[in-house]
């Protein structure tokens, strides 16, 4: 090629060409090449490590809580046996199912099952050995040692069989070989269990402890009465009423935004509703403590029941506040869902003569039933784990003397108990373990609710699918019992399968359904849609229908304006109260005179700096990890991959861990175990955990928005994978990723429960900075709001105005970051045209 | 074939490839030889047992109705298919006496030797200059003068120099569709390829831009081996020296272009040429 080129061109040109050729061929060789290759592969490893460690966080948190809670939950041995029995029942069920279903399962599948079973049993055995050894070291019980020996021998036997099975992949394993092996496995496990159970029987009485924890009604840590039932019920009351209140508001605003608001107003409405979610919960707690509670009190006074409810700090106050805070979540999910309804569907409904409202009620909402119900369930989980509001306004009375479902009484909620009692507990006290038990319970409930909600949202769990599964199981059993021919069974199964696939196919979440090409453009459809709307409105609709529609529209508008009005009032009160009382002298940390200290006058600036320090530490650790996880999951381990999906879920599960549980974890690990005390590092690491899921998912979202063409083009030019990602996807997604950072910081800077537990304390030193990274508590804005907001002015004059000023500063920072992020995204986004 | 293969085996491997890269045998008339090549997308077999030789410094067109596996086949020449999840291939694709389907092949070197231009023009959302200089820059060339030389050479070779030399710092997205596509060609030229793959390069362009690109391809074929996948048989007839007709993943016929269009051996080919299906 080069020779032909040279002969053709002039001599100077050809010289230049020669030098170019040399240059390019030189530069593909040499150190750059190896540097690039090594960088590419090492970055992959680093990303993988960060991602996996992030995804294991939830498991680590729950395991830690479980271990710390064990001492109050009965004997360790019982729990391990309990776990093993569950696994045993599951495995033997699968084993029996597989082995006696020659006709249904292929030889290969049965072989695989038996292998997996053996692996599970093996792991079980290792677990058993470890627990028994722990038991032996603590009790020096000779029986444990004997059982360890026996278990190890059994394990060894299984291991040999397992190795044999793995090796004989190519060998044909026939029925004769498989069956004895299966029975042997089951026999081994059974004998271990019988042995274990005999050993554990003397400790069975400790199970009453867990019964007491779950259902006991008295919570009195000082007397070691740990009955958490009323705490659980308290949380349930608050959450239940909050959901009842939020449903009409959230749904109406969602419908209003999706269907009735003109396009030009839509954006503003949406972002102002979303502002609510950016208000730190401690500020909402303060506002509701100062105003809502008093309002409710005076309402009761007006109603003449003043003696009964002389204090406004009741479950209902908390419910109303939490409902307000959850409105944006439900509203925007509903809005998104309604906007996803295909235009054709709405048009055809309109063409049948339905009114606009009827289209919404009969078509759009049923179409999105699963997304809307999952939004409500997810909101339930969120409210259940929310700490600050129940801590500040729901009272602290675990008695529930006015009935188990009465919202007109003070309650003591699970998260509030954790946040409140951690401060004066002794390490390894029974109360310490009881608090971890509370954390575990809270975590389990939130987790189950979130998983449920997510499954419903993804269409994996619907009412019909549950019904179908049930029916299928019943019909299968029936077929078995009545000994029908196998063909018949197959037929009915096939039939079910056909119906099932059809169902999947027609499901709105189905990919095919969504990506079906629509020939007219979006805009065209839009105008057509509205024309049809107008047309039906004027000619076909009866007056009655129009009136009905007007009433609904009116209600939606009203509810939207109520929420916006409350939002305005919150801003107004924080702004006015915060600004009016600002004392610019307090910005400077004052001299440590006692009277000033009592009033908390050590400078707003100190608290602001403290907040920034802790959140900055969190960001410094959390942002790289979660960005790495986002990159790794987008480009290296695609979510189409099973493992990738699992890791992604693992990271997103952290988001369902209530903040107070994260705080509890941080308190146990960083503050106590690591001995860092309340400090910048403890707080930073704790808040980091909260940042990871937010930033990971925003990063994934941002990276997916960049068309893959650029990366492909770059790969075709011979870049390494990492270069193509760095130069293109990362660069173009950069503004969105930064927006994700800002959002997460804005979320985390207002987090109060975790920092009460791990970082903040009233610190009366007249300096800007804490004295060290560890063992030096920090003054922080959310803590000041919580701490000083609850005092009456009689005890500490000006404490309320102090809290309000801190609230103002915090609100400005949080909202500022939030709004700045939004602006940045819309301004800086690279346009791909 | 096997023995030569073994002798030169390490050519594309990270170590020795690069040393030998530009010392390829000029007397070799075959640029790519494909032997029993099959490609599977998880279950679906998109290319079925294809065997053919692609001549050096000629234009070879792959034609066939849409979905017949042209793009898949083309992407195999620089292993761009490796970016897809769940694929599998068998057979051999030999470039420079090297089976490039060998897992040890270094993809970076391969792709800088076998360039590719896609159906949709994909200029990076950066300046024209940066688009061209991108390839050399990731290779570690930092000297601005050298980069300028490369940019000028590539743009001239792609026939775009006159149109853009005044505004090299403008955004590439401001160019017209045809110019963008020539920019992508220039970008590919800047990394010094020997073979350039074109996957329907004119499918999203207007007729005038199409003819400009076609002229450019004819010109490029003097120095490069050009392989073009197109569903327009007229385009194939206009510019190619060799034509391969694919149908449902199979190679039906492969011959000189005149032969294919004037006197096809297979009935299926004739039906396609005369427009009775596809
Ligand atoms: N990423 C992919 N995954 C699975 N199947 C694919 C993918 N890309 C293409 N195919 C299938 O492979 C066949 C050949 O596709 P393609 O090579 O794009 O054909 P052509 O370029 O000739 O239109 C088609 O049947 C197509 O559906
Ligand atoms: Mg194609």
PDB file of N, CA and C and ligand atoms in Angstrom, chain B residues 67 70-72 75 119 199-200, ligand 2:
ATOM      1  N   UNK B  67     -31.471  -8.644   6.803  1.00  0.00           N
ATOM      2  CA  UNK B  67     -31.613  -9.749   7.751  1.00  0.00           C
ATOM      3  C   UNK B  67     -30.912 -11.009   7.320  1.00  0.00           C
ATOM      4  N   UNK B  70     -25.564  -9.981   6.494  1.00  0.00           N
ATOM      5  CA  UNK B  70     -24.445  -9.218   5.926  1.00  0.00           C
ATOM      6  C   UNK B  70     -23.656  -8.517   7.021  1.00  0.00           C
ATOM      7  N   UNK B  71     -24.389  -7.767   7.849  1.00  0.00           N
ATOM      8  CA  UNK B  71     -23.700  -6.986   8.878  1.00  0.00           C
ATOM      9  C   UNK B  71     -22.960  -7.900   9.831  1.00  0.00           C
ATOM     10  N   UNK B  72     -23.609  -8.974  10.212  1.00  0.00           N
ATOM     11  CA  UNK B  72     -22.984  -9.909  11.143  1.00  0.00           C
ATOM     12  C   UNK B  72     -21.682 -10.436  10.559  1.00  0.00           C
ATOM     13  N   UNK B  75     -19.065  -7.631  10.471  1.00  0.00           N
ATOM     14  CA  UNK B  75     -18.531  -7.302  11.808  1.00  0.00           C
ATOM     15  C   UNK B  75     -17.574  -8.373  12.321  1.00  0.00           C
ATOM     16  N   UNK B 119     -23.311   2.228   9.299  1.00  0.00           N
ATOM     17  CA  UNK B 119     -24.436   2.707   8.486  1.00  0.00           C
ATOM     18  C   UNK B 119     -24.792   4.143   8.815  1.00  0.00           C
ATOM     19  N   UNK B 199     -20.448  -0.838   6.340  1.00  0.00           N
ATOM     20  CA  UNK B 199     -21.741  -1.488   6.536  1.00  0.00           C
ATOM     21  C   UNK B 199     -22.843  -0.549   6.079  1.00  0.00           C
ATOM     22  N   UNK B 200     -23.338  -0.766   4.890  1.00  0.00           N
ATOM     23  CA  UNK B 200     -24.364   0.102   4.290  1.00  0.00           C
ATOM     24  C   UNK B 200     -24.031   1.576   4.492  1.00  0.00           C
TER      25      UNK B 200
HETATM   26 MG1  LIG C   2     -27.308  -4.670   8.279  1.00  0.00          MG
END
